[in-house]
Coordinates of C-alpha atoms in Angstrom, one line a residue:
M230 CA 78.1 23.3 5.2
S231 CA 75.1 22.4 3.0
D232 CA 74.2 23.6 -0.4
P233 CA 71.6 26.5 -0.4
P234 CA 68.1 25.3 -1.7
P235 CA 67.8 25.9 -5.1
P236 CA 66.1 29.1 -6.4
M237 CA 62.3 29.3 -7.0
S238 CA 60.6 31.2 -9.6
P239 CA 58.7 34.4 -8.7
R240 CA 54.9 32.7 -8.7
G241 CA 56.3 29.6 -6.9
K242 CA 55.4 27.2 -9.8
F243 CA 59.0 26.4 -10.8
Q244 CA 62.1 25.5 -9.3
W245 CA 65.9 25.6 -10.4
D246 CA 66.9 22.1 -11.4
P247 CA 70.3 21.6 -9.7
D248 CA 71.1 18.7 -12.0
R249 CA 71.1 21.1 -14.8
Y250 CA 72.4 24.1 -13.1
D251 CA 75.7 24.4 -15.0
Q252 CA 74.6 23.0 -18.1
K253 CA 72.7 25.5 -20.2
T254 CA 71.9 29.1 -20.1
E255 CA 68.6 29.3 -22.3
T256 CA 65.8 30.7 -20.7
G257 CA 63.4 28.1 -19.6
W258 CA 65.8 25.2 -19.6
R259 CA 66.7 24.7 -16.1
W260 CA 63.1 25.7 -14.6
T261 CA 61.3 22.4 -13.8
P262 CA 57.7 22.5 -12.6
I263 CA 57.1 21.6 -8.7
H264 CA 54.0 19.0 -8.0
P265 CA 53.4 19.8 -4.3
A266 CA 52.3 16.4 -2.5
S267 CA 49.1 18.0 -1.6
T268 CA 48.2 18.7 -5.0
R269 CA 48.9 15.0 -6.1
A270 CA 46.9 13.6 -3.2
A271 CA 44.0 15.9 -4.4
V272 CA 44.2 14.7 -7.7
G273 CA 44.2 11.1 -6.7
M274 CA 41.5 11.8 -4.1
R275 CA 39.3 13.2 -6.7
K276 CA 40.1 10.0 -9.2
G277 CA 39.1 7.5 -6.3
R278 CA 35.9 9.6 -5.6
G279 CA 35.0 9.6 -9.4
L280 CA 35.7 5.8 -9.6
R281 CA 33.7 5.3 -6.6
Y282 CA 30.6 7.3 -7.9
G283 CA 31.1 5.4 -11.2
C284 CA 30.8 2.1 -9.5
I285 CA 27.8 3.4 -7.4
G286 CA 25.9 4.5 -10.6
A287 CA 26.4 1.1 -12.4
L288 CA 25.1 -0.8 -9.4
V289 CA 22.1 1.7 -9.5
L290 CA 21.7 1.2 -13.0
L291 CA 21.8 -2.7 -12.9
A292 CA 19.1 -2.5 -10.3
S293 CA 16.9 -0.6 -12.4
L294 CA 17.2 -3.0 -15.3
L295 CA 16.7 -5.9 -13.0
V296 CA 13.3 -4.2 -11.6
I297 CA 12.4 -3.4 -15.2
G298 CA 13.0 -7.1 -16.2
F299 CA 11.3 -8.3 -13.1
I300 CA 8.0 -6.0 -14.1
A301 CA 8.2 -6.8 -18.0
G302 CA 8.6 -10.6 -17.3
G303 CA 5.4 -10.5 -14.9
R304 CA 3.3 -8.7 -17.4
S305 CA 4.4 -10.7 -20.5
N306 CA 4.5 -14.2 -18.9
G307 CA 0.9 -13.6 -17.3
Q308 CA 2.4 -14.0 -13.7
P309 CA 0.3 -12.7 -10.9
A310 CA 0.9 -9.3 -10.4
L311 CA -2.1 -7.9 -8.1
R312 CA -2.6 -8.4 -4.6
W313 CA -6.5 -8.7 -4.7
T314 CA -9.1 -10.5 -3.1
V315 CA -12.0 -11.5 -5.1
D316 CA -15.5 -12.8 -3.9
G317 CA -19.1 -12.9 -5.3
Q318 CA -22.1 -14.9 -6.1
S319 CA -24.3 -15.5 -8.7
T320 CA -27.7 -16.8 -9.9
T321 CA -27.5 -20.6 -10.5
S322 CA -31.3 -21.3 -11.6
S323 CA -33.1 -19.0 -13.9
T324 CA -35.5 -18.9 -16.8
V325 CA -35.3 -17.5 -20.2
G326 CA -36.4 -13.9 -20.5
G327 CA -36.0 -14.1 -16.6
T328 CA -33.4 -12.4 -14.5
A329 CA -29.8 -13.6 -13.6
T330 CA -27.5 -11.7 -11.3
V331 CA -23.7 -11.8 -10.9
H332 CA -22.2 -10.0 -7.8
V333 CA -18.5 -9.4 -7.5
T334 CA -16.4 -7.6 -4.8
V335 CA -13.0 -6.8 -5.5
T336 CA -10.6 -5.6 -2.6
S337 CA -7.2 -4.3 -3.6
E338 CA -3.9 -4.4 -1.8
G339 CA -2.0 -2.9 -4.5
T340 CA 0.7 -4.9 -6.5
V341 CA 3.6 -7.4 -5.8
W342 CA 5.8 -4.1 -6.2
S343 CA 4.0 -1.7 -4.4
A344 CA 0.9 -1.8 -1.9
L345 CA 0.0 1.8 -2.7
A346 CA -0.4 1.0 -6.6
A347 CA -4.0 1.9 -7.7
A348 CA -5.7 0.0 -10.4
H349 CA -6.0 1.8 -13.6
N350 CA -9.0 0.2 -14.9
L351 CA -10.6 -2.8 -13.2
V352 CA -11.9 -5.1 -15.9
I353 CA -14.5 -8.1 -15.4
Y354 CA -14.3 -11.0 -18.0
M355 CA -17.3 -13.4 -18.2
N356 CA -16.5 -15.0 -21.6
A357 CA -14.7 -18.1 -20.5
R358 CA -16.1 -21.8 -20.5
D359 CA -19.5 -21.4 -21.8
D360 CA -19.3 -17.6 -22.3
W361 CA -22.1 -16.0 -20.1
F362 CA -21.8 -12.9 -22.3
K363 CA -23.2 -15.1 -25.1
H364 CA -26.1 -16.2 -23.3
H365 CA -27.3 -13.2 -21.5
V366 CA -28.5 -9.7 -22.2
I367 CA -27.2 -7.2 -19.8
T368 CA -29.8 -4.9 -18.4
D369 CA -27.7 -3.4 -15.7
P370 CA -24.0 -3.2 -15.7
G371 CA -23.5 -2.1 -12.1
G372 CA -21.7 1.1 -12.8
C373 CA -19.4 -0.5 -15.1
T374 CA -19.2 0.1 -19.1
I375 CA -20.1 -2.4 -21.1
N376 CA -17.5 -3.5 -23.9
M377 CA -19.2 -5.9 -26.1
S378 CA -16.1 -6.4 -28.6
L379 CA -14.1 -7.7 -25.7
E380 CA -17.0 -9.3 -24.0
R381 CA -16.1 -7.5 -20.5
L382 CA -17.1 -5.0 -18.3
D383 CA -14.6 -1.6 -17.8
C384 CA -15.2 -0.8 -14.3
G385 CA -12.5 2.1 -13.8
Q386 CA -9.8 2.8 -11.1
L387 CA -9.4 1.0 -7.8
A388 CA -7.6 2.6 -5.4
A389 CA -5.3 0.6 -3.2
G390 CA -7.1 -0.4 0.1
A391 CA -10.3 0.3 -1.4
T392 CA -13.2 -2.3 -2.0
K393 CA -15.5 -2.0 -5.2
T394 CA -18.7 -4.0 -5.4
V395 CA -20.0 -4.8 -8.9
N396 CA -23.7 -5.7 -9.1
V397 CA -24.7 -7.0 -12.5
E398 CA -28.4 -8.0 -13.9
A399 CA -29.1 -9.7 -16.8
S400 CA -31.7 -11.6 -18.7
P401 CA -30.9 -15.3 -20.0
K402 CA -31.2 -15.7 -23.8
D403 CA -30.8 -19.6 -24.1
A404 CA -32.1 -22.6 -22.2
G405 CA -29.4 -25.4 -21.0
N406 CA -27.0 -26.2 -18.2
F407 CA -23.9 -23.9 -18.5
A408 CA -20.6 -23.5 -16.7
F409 CA -19.6 -20.0 -16.4
E410 CA -16.4 -18.3 -15.1
L411 CA -15.5 -14.8 -14.4
D412 CA -12.1 -13.4 -14.4
V413 CA -10.8 -9.8 -13.2
A414 CA -7.7 -8.0 -14.0
D415 CA -6.1 -4.4 -14.2
E416 CA -5.6 -2.9 -17.4
E417 CA -2.5 -0.8 -17.4
G418 CA -1.9 0.9 -20.9
S419 CA -1.5 -2.3 -23.4
H420 CA -1.0 -4.8 -20.4
L421 CA -3.2 -6.9 -18.4
L422 CA -2.2 -7.7 -14.5
Y423 CA -4.1 -10.5 -13.0
P424 CA -4.4 -11.5 -9.1
A425 CA -3.2 -15.0 -8.2
R426 CA -7.0 -15.9 -7.1
G427 CA -9.1 -13.7 -9.5
S428 CA -11.3 -16.1 -10.9
L429 CA -14.9 -17.2 -10.0
T430 CA -16.7 -20.2 -11.6
W431 CA -20.6 -21.3 -11.3
K432 CA -23.3 -23.4 -12.8
E433 CA -26.5 -21.9 -14.0
T434 CA -29.3 -23.8 -15.3
V435 CA -31.6 -21.9 -17.5
T436 CA -35.2 -23.2 -18.1
P437 CA -37.5 -22.4 -21.2

């Protein structure tokens, strides 16, 4: 005949320890905690789930840091970040006091990170090479704002998928044979983002 099962406490949380059944009589000595298998399994499951979530969170954080590093690297190193097409034409022969024009058309397809990214501020520089700004007086900025201190035009936002044409009119100040260059960029805060092919070059002969 088998021994009866050990008695259990009223709330079912402790059982009578048979190994200590006749050793001592102090209250609480022979009651030992019960740990059901289901409880232990649940605890293990919670620990496993927490570890899995922790790994996923770490991977997401790492991916975010890599993306931020890629963006920051592209900005700081001057790497092409804009998916723009740039086209234009300009006056190649003029006279001092006459009229010279520069036409620029920019179409935005967003950035290398997002096709839906809009340009915060389309800027047009014309101070490279022989410095077009230095040798002309702008009479019509074509809807842009003249920034004389930076020798550029600030032309505002450009939505993704949109096209903007800027027609600049100016009067040549100096006679000579010049080589000019125009560059477009997007000013985002303190950063300038450039397209891969955002420069236009031309020669202009100005007679007295």
